[in-house]
PDB file of C-alpha atoms in Angstrom:
ATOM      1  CA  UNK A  19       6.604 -51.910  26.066  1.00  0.00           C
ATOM      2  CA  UNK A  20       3.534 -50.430  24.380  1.00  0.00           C
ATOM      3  CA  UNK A  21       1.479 -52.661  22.314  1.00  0.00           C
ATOM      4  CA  UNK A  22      -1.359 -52.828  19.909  1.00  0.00           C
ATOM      5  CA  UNK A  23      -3.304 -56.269  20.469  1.00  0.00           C
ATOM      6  CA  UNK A  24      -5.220 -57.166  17.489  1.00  0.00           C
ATOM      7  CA  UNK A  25      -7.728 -60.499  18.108  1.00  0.00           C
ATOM      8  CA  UNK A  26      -7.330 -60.570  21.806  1.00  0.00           C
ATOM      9  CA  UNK A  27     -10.439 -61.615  22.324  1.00  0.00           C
ATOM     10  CA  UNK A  28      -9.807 -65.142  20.398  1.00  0.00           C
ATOM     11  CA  UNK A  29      -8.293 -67.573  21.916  1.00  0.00           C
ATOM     12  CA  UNK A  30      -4.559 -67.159  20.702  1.00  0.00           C
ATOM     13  CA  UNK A  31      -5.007 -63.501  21.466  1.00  0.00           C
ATOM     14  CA  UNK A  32      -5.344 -64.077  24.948  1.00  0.00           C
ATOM     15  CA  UNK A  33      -2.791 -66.250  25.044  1.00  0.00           C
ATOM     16  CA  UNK A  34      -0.613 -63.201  24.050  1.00  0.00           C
ATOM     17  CA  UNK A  35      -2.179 -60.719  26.065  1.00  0.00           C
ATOM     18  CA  UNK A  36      -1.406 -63.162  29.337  1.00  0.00           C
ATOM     19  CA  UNK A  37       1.873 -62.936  28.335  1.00  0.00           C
ATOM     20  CA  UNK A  38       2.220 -59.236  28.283  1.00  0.00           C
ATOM     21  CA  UNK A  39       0.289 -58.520  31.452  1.00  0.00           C
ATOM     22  CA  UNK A  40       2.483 -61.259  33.152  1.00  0.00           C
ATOM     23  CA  UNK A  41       5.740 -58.713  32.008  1.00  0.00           C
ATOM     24  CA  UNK A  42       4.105 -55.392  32.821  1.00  0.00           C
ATOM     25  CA  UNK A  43       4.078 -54.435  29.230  1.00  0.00           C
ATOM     26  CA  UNK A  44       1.475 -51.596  28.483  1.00  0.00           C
ATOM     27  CA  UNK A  45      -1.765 -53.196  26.378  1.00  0.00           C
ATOM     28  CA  UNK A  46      -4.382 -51.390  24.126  1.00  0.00           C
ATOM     29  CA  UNK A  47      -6.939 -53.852  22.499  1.00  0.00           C
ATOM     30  CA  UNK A  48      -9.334 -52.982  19.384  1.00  0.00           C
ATOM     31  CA  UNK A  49     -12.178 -54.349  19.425  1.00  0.00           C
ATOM     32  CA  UNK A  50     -15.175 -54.045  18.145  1.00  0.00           C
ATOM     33  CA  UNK A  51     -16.518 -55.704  21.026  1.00  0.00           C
ATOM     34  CA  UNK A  52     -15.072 -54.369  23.797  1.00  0.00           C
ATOM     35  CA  UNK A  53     -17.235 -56.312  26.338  1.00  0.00           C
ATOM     36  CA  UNK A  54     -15.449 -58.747  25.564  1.00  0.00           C
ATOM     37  CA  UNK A  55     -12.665 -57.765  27.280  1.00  0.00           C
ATOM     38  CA  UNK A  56     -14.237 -56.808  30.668  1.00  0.00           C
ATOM     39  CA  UNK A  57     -12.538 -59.171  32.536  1.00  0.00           C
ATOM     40  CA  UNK A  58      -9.191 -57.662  32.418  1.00  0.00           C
ATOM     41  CA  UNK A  59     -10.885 -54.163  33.887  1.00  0.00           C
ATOM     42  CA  UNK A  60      -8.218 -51.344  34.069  1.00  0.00           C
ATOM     43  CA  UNK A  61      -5.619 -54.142  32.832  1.00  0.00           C
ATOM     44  CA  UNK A  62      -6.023 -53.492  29.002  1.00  0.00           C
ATOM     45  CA  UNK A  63      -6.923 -50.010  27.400  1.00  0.00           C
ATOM     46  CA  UNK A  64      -9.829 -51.456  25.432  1.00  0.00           C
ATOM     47  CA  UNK A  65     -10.716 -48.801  21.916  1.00  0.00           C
ATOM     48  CA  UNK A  66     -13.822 -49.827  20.265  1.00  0.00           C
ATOM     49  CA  UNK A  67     -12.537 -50.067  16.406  1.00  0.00           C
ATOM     50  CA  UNK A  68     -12.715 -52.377  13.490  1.00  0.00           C
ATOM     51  CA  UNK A  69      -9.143 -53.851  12.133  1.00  0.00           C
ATOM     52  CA  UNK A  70      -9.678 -53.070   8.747  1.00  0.00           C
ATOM     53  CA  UNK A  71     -10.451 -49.154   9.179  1.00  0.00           C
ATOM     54  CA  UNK A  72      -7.613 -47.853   9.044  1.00  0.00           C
ATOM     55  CA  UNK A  73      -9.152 -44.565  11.147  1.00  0.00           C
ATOM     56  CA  UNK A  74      -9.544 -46.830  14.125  1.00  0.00           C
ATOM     57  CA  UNK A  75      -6.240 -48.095  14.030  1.00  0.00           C
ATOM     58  CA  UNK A  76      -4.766 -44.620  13.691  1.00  0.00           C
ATOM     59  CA  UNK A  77      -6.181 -44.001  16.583  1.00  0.00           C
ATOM     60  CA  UNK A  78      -5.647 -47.487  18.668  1.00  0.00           C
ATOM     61  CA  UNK A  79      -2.116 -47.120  17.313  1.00  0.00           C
ATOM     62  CA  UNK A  80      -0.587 -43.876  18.694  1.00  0.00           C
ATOM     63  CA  UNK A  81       2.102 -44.106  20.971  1.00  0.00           C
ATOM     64  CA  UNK A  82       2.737 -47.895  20.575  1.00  0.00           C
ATOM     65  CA  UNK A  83       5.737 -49.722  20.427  1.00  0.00           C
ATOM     66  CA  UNK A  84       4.516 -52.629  18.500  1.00  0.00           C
ATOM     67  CA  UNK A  85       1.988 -54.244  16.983  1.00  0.00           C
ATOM     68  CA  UNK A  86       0.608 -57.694  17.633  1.00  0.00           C
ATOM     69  CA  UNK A  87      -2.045 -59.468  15.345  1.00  0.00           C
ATOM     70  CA  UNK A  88      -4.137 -62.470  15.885  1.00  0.00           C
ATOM     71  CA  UNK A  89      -6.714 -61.944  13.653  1.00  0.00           C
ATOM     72  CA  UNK A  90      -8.871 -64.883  12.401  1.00  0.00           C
ATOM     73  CA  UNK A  91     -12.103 -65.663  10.800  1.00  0.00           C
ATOM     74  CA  UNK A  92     -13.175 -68.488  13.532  1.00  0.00           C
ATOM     75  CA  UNK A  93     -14.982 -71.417  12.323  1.00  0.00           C
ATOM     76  CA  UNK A  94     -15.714 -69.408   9.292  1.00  0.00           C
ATOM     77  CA  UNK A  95     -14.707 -71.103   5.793  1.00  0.00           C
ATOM     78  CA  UNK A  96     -14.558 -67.810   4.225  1.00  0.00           C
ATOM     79  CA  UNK A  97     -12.137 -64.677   4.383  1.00  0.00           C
ATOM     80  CA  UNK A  98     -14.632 -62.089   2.917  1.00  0.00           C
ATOM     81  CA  UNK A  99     -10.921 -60.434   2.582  1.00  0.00           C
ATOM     82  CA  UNK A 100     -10.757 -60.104   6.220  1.00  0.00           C
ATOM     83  CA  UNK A 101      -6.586 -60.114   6.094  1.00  0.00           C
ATOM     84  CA  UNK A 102      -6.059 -58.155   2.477  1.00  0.00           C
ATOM     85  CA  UNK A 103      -8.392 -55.168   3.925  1.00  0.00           C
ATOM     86  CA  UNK A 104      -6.760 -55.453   7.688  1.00  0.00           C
ATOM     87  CA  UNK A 105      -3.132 -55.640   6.252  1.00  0.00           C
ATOM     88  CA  UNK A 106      -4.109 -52.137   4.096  1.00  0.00           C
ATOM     89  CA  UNK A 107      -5.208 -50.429   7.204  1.00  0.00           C
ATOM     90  CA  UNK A 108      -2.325 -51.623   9.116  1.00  0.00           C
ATOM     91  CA  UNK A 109       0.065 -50.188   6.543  1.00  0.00           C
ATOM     92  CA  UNK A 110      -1.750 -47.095   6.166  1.00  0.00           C
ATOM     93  CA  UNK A 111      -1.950 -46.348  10.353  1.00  0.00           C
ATOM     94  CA  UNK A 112       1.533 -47.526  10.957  1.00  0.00           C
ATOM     95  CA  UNK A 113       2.823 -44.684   8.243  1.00  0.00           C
ATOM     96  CA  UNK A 114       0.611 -42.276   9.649  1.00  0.00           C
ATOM     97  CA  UNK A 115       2.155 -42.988  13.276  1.00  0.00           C
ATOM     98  CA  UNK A 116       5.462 -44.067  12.923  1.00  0.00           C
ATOM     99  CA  UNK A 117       4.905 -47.413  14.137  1.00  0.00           C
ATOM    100  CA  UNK A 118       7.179 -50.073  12.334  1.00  0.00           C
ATOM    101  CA  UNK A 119       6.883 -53.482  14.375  1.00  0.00           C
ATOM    102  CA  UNK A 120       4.466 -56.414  13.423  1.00  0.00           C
ATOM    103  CA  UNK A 121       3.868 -59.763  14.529  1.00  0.00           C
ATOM    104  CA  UNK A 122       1.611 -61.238  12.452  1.00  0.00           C
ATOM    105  CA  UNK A 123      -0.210 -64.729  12.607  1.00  0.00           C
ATOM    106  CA  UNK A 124      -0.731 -66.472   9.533  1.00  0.00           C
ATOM    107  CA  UNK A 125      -1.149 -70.562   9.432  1.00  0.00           C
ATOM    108  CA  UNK A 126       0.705 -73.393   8.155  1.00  0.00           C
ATOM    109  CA  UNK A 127      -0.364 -74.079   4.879  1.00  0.00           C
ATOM    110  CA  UNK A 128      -0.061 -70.325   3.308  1.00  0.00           C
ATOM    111  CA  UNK A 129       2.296 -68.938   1.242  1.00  0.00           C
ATOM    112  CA  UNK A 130       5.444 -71.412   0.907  1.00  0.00           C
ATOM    113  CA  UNK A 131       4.638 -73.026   3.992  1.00  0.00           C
ATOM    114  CA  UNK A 132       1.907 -75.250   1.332  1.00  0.00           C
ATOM    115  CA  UNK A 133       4.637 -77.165  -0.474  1.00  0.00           C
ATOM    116  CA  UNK A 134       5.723 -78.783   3.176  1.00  0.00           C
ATOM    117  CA  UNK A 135       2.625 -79.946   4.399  1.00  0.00           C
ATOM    118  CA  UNK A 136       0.871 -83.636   3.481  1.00  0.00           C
ATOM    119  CA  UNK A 137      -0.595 -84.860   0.626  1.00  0.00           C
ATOM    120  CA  UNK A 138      -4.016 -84.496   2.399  1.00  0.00           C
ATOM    121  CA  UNK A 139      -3.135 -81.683   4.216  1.00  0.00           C
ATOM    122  CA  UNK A 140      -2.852 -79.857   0.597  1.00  0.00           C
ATOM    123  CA  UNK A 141      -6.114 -81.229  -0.684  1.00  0.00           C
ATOM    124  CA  UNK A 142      -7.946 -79.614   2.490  1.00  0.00           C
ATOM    125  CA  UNK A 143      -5.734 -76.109   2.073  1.00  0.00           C
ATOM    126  CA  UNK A 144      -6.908 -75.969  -1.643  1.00  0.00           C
ATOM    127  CA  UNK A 145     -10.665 -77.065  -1.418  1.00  0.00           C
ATOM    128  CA  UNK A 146     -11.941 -76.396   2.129  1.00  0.00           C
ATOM    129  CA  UNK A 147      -9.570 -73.774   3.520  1.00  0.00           C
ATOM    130  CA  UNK A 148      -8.998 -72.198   0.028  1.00  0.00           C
ATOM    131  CA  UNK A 149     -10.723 -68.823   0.300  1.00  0.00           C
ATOM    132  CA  UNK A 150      -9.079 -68.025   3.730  1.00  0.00           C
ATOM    133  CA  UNK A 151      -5.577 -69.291   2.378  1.00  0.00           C
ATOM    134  CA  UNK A 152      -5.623 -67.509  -0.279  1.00  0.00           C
ATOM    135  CA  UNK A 153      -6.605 -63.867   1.377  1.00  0.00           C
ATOM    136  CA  UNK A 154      -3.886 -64.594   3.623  1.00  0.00           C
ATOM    137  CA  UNK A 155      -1.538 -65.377   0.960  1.00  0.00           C
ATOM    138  CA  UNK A 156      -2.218 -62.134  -0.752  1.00  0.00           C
ATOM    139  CA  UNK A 157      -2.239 -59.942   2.313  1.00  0.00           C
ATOM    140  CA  UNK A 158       1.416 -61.420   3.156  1.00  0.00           C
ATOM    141  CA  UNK A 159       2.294 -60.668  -0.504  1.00  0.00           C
ATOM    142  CA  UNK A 160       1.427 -56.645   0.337  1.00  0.00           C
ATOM    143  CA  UNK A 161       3.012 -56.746   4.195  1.00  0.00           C
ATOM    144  CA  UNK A 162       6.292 -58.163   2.698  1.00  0.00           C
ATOM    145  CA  UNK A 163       6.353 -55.815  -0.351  1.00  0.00           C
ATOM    146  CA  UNK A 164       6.181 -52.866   3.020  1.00  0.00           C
ATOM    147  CA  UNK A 165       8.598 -50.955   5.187  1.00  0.00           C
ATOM    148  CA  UNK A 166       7.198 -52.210   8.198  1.00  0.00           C
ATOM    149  CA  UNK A 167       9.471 -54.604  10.133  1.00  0.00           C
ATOM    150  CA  UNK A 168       7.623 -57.765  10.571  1.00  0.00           C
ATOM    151  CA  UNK A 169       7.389 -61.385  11.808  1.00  0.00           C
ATOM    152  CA  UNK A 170       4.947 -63.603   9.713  1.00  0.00           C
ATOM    153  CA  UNK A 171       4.091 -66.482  11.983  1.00  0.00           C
ATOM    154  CA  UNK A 172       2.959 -70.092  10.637  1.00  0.00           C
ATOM    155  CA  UNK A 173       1.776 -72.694  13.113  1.00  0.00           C
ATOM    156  CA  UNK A 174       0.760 -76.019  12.922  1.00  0.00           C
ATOM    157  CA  UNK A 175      -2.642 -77.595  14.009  1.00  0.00           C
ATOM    158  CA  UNK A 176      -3.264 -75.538  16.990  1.00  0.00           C
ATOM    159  CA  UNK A 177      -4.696 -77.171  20.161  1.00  0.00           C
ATOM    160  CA  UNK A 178      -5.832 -75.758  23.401  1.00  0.00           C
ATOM    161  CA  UNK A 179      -3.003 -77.660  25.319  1.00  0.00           C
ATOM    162  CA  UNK A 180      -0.863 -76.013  28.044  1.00  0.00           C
ATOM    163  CA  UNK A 181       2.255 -73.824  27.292  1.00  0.00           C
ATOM    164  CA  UNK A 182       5.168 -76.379  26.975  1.00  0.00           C
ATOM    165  CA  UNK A 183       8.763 -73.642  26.609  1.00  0.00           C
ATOM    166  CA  UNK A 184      10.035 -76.639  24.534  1.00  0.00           C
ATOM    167  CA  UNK A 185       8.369 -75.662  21.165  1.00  0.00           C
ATOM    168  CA  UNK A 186       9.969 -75.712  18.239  1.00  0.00           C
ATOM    169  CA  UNK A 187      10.542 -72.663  15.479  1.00  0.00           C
ATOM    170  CA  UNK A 188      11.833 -72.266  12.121  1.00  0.00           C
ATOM    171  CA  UNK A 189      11.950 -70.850   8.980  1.00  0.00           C
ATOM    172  CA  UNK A 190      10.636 -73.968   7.475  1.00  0.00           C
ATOM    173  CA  UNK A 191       9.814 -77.364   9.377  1.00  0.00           C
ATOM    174  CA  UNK A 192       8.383 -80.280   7.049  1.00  0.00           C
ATOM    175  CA  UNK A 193       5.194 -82.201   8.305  1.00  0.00           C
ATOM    176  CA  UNK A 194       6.975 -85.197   6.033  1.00  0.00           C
ATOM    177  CA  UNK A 195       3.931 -87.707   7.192  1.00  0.00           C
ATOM    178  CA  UNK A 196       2.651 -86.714  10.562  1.00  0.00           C
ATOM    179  CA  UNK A 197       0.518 -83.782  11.525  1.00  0.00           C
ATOM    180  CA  UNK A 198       2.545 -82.057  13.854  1.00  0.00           C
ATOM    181  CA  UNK A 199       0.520 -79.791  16.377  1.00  0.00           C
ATOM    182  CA  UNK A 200       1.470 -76.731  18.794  1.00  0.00           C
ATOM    183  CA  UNK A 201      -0.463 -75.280  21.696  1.00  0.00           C
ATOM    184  CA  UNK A 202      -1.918 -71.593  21.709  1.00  0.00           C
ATOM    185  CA  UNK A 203      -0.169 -70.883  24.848  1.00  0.00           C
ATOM    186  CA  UNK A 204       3.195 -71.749  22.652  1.00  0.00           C
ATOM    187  CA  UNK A 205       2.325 -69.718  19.912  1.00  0.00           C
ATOM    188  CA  UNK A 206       1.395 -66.832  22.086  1.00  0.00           C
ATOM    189  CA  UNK A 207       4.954 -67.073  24.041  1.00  0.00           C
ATOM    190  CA  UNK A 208       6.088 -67.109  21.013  1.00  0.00           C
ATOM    191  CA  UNK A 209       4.636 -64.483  19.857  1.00  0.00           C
ATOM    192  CA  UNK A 210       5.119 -61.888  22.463  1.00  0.00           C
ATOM    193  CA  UNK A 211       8.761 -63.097  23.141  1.00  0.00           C
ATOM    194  CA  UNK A 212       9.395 -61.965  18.800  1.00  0.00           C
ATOM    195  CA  UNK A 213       8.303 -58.828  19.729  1.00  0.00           C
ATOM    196  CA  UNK A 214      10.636 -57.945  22.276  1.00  0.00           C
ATOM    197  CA  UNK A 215      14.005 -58.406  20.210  1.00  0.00           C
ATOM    198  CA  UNK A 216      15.596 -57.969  16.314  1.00  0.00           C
ATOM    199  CA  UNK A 217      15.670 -62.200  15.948  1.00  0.00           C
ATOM    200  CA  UNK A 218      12.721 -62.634  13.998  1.00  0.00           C
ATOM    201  CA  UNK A 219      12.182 -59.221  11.958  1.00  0.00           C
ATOM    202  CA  UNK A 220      11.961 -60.238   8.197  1.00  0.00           C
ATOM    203  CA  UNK A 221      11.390 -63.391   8.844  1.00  0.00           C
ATOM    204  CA  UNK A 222       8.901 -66.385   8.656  1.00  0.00           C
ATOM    205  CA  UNK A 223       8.632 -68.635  11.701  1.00  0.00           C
ATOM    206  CA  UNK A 224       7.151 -72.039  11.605  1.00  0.00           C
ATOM    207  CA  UNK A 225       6.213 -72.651  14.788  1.00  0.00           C
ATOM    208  CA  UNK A 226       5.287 -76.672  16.164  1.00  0.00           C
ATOM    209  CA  UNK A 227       5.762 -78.982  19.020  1.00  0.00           C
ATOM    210  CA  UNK A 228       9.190 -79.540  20.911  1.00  0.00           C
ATOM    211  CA  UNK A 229       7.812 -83.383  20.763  1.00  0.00           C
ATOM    212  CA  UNK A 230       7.732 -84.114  16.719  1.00  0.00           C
TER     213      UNK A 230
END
């Protein structure tokens, strides 16, 4: 399989991008950092690009089977409309290609995954985290109003633990009183393996620990 990594230089990114070398699949990373990626050598096809031009992605885009985005904004509290502008270019390079496949990583809290978190979960979501939430709510909006097929993924408090295989996934999963957690290695088997088949497409998947 050919596919577009988007944020494989973050940490869930190269959870994903283990899992696709680890299958043989065939990985081109944009970056706009590209050093970043040294390590991997002749592993990844690294194109220099920005995620929200939608130029760079035409070009990181050709030939590929799917796309794969883990985006994020860090530590930063603020989206300055990172996910609106990257979810426009996305649209506008996978018309221009032909490429219809997207798995796309949003976070618990967004969109109607809000009304089953905590009570102090939601205070956090609509004070601290509110900018971010908010751009990703809206970018979702204009991916799911699209042709494209696509998985929006939703995990809980991620954690640099090791991969587990006995994660759990669902269309909606309710935090009732307990912060439920799930690994980066999870989410990025997760990932990857939503890529490879028609399960998830259309679909939102709340992703957490096999041990809540």
């Amino acid at each position: 399989m050919n596919i577009l990594l988007l944020g494989a230089s973050g940490p869930t990114g190269q959870q994903v991008l283990q899992q696709a070398l680890e299958h043989g699949d065939t990985v081109t990373a944009l970056a706009r950092h590209p050093e970043t990626l040294e390590q991997f050598g002749q592993q990844v096809k690294v194109v220099r690009g920005d995620a929200t031009s939608a130029e760079d992605l035409t070009k990181a885009m050709d030939g590929q089977d799917v796309i794969i985005s883990t985006l994020g904004r860090g530590k930063a509290l603020r989206a300055e409309n990172l996910f609106t502008d990257a979810i426009l270019a996305i649209l506008q390079a996978a018309s221009a290609t032909g490429v219809h496949r997207l798995v796309w990583l949003s976070s618990f809290g967004v969109a109607h995954t809000y009304d089953s978190a905590t009570f102090s979960q939601k205070a956090v979501y609509k004070t601290i985290l509110r900018n971010i939430y908010e751009n990703k709510a809206e970018a979702e909006k204009l991916l799911r109003a699209s042709d494209l097929d696509y998985t929006i993924v939703y995990p809980t408090a991620l954690t640099n633990g090791p991969a587990t295989d006995t994660y759990r996934v669902g269309e909606n999963i309710s935090m009732k009183s307990a912060v439920l957690k799930v690994s980066r290695a999870d989410v990025g088997h997760f990932m990857y393996r939503a890529a490879q088949d028609a399960e998830w497409i259309g679909r939102d998947a709340v992703i957490t620990s096999g041990g809540n």
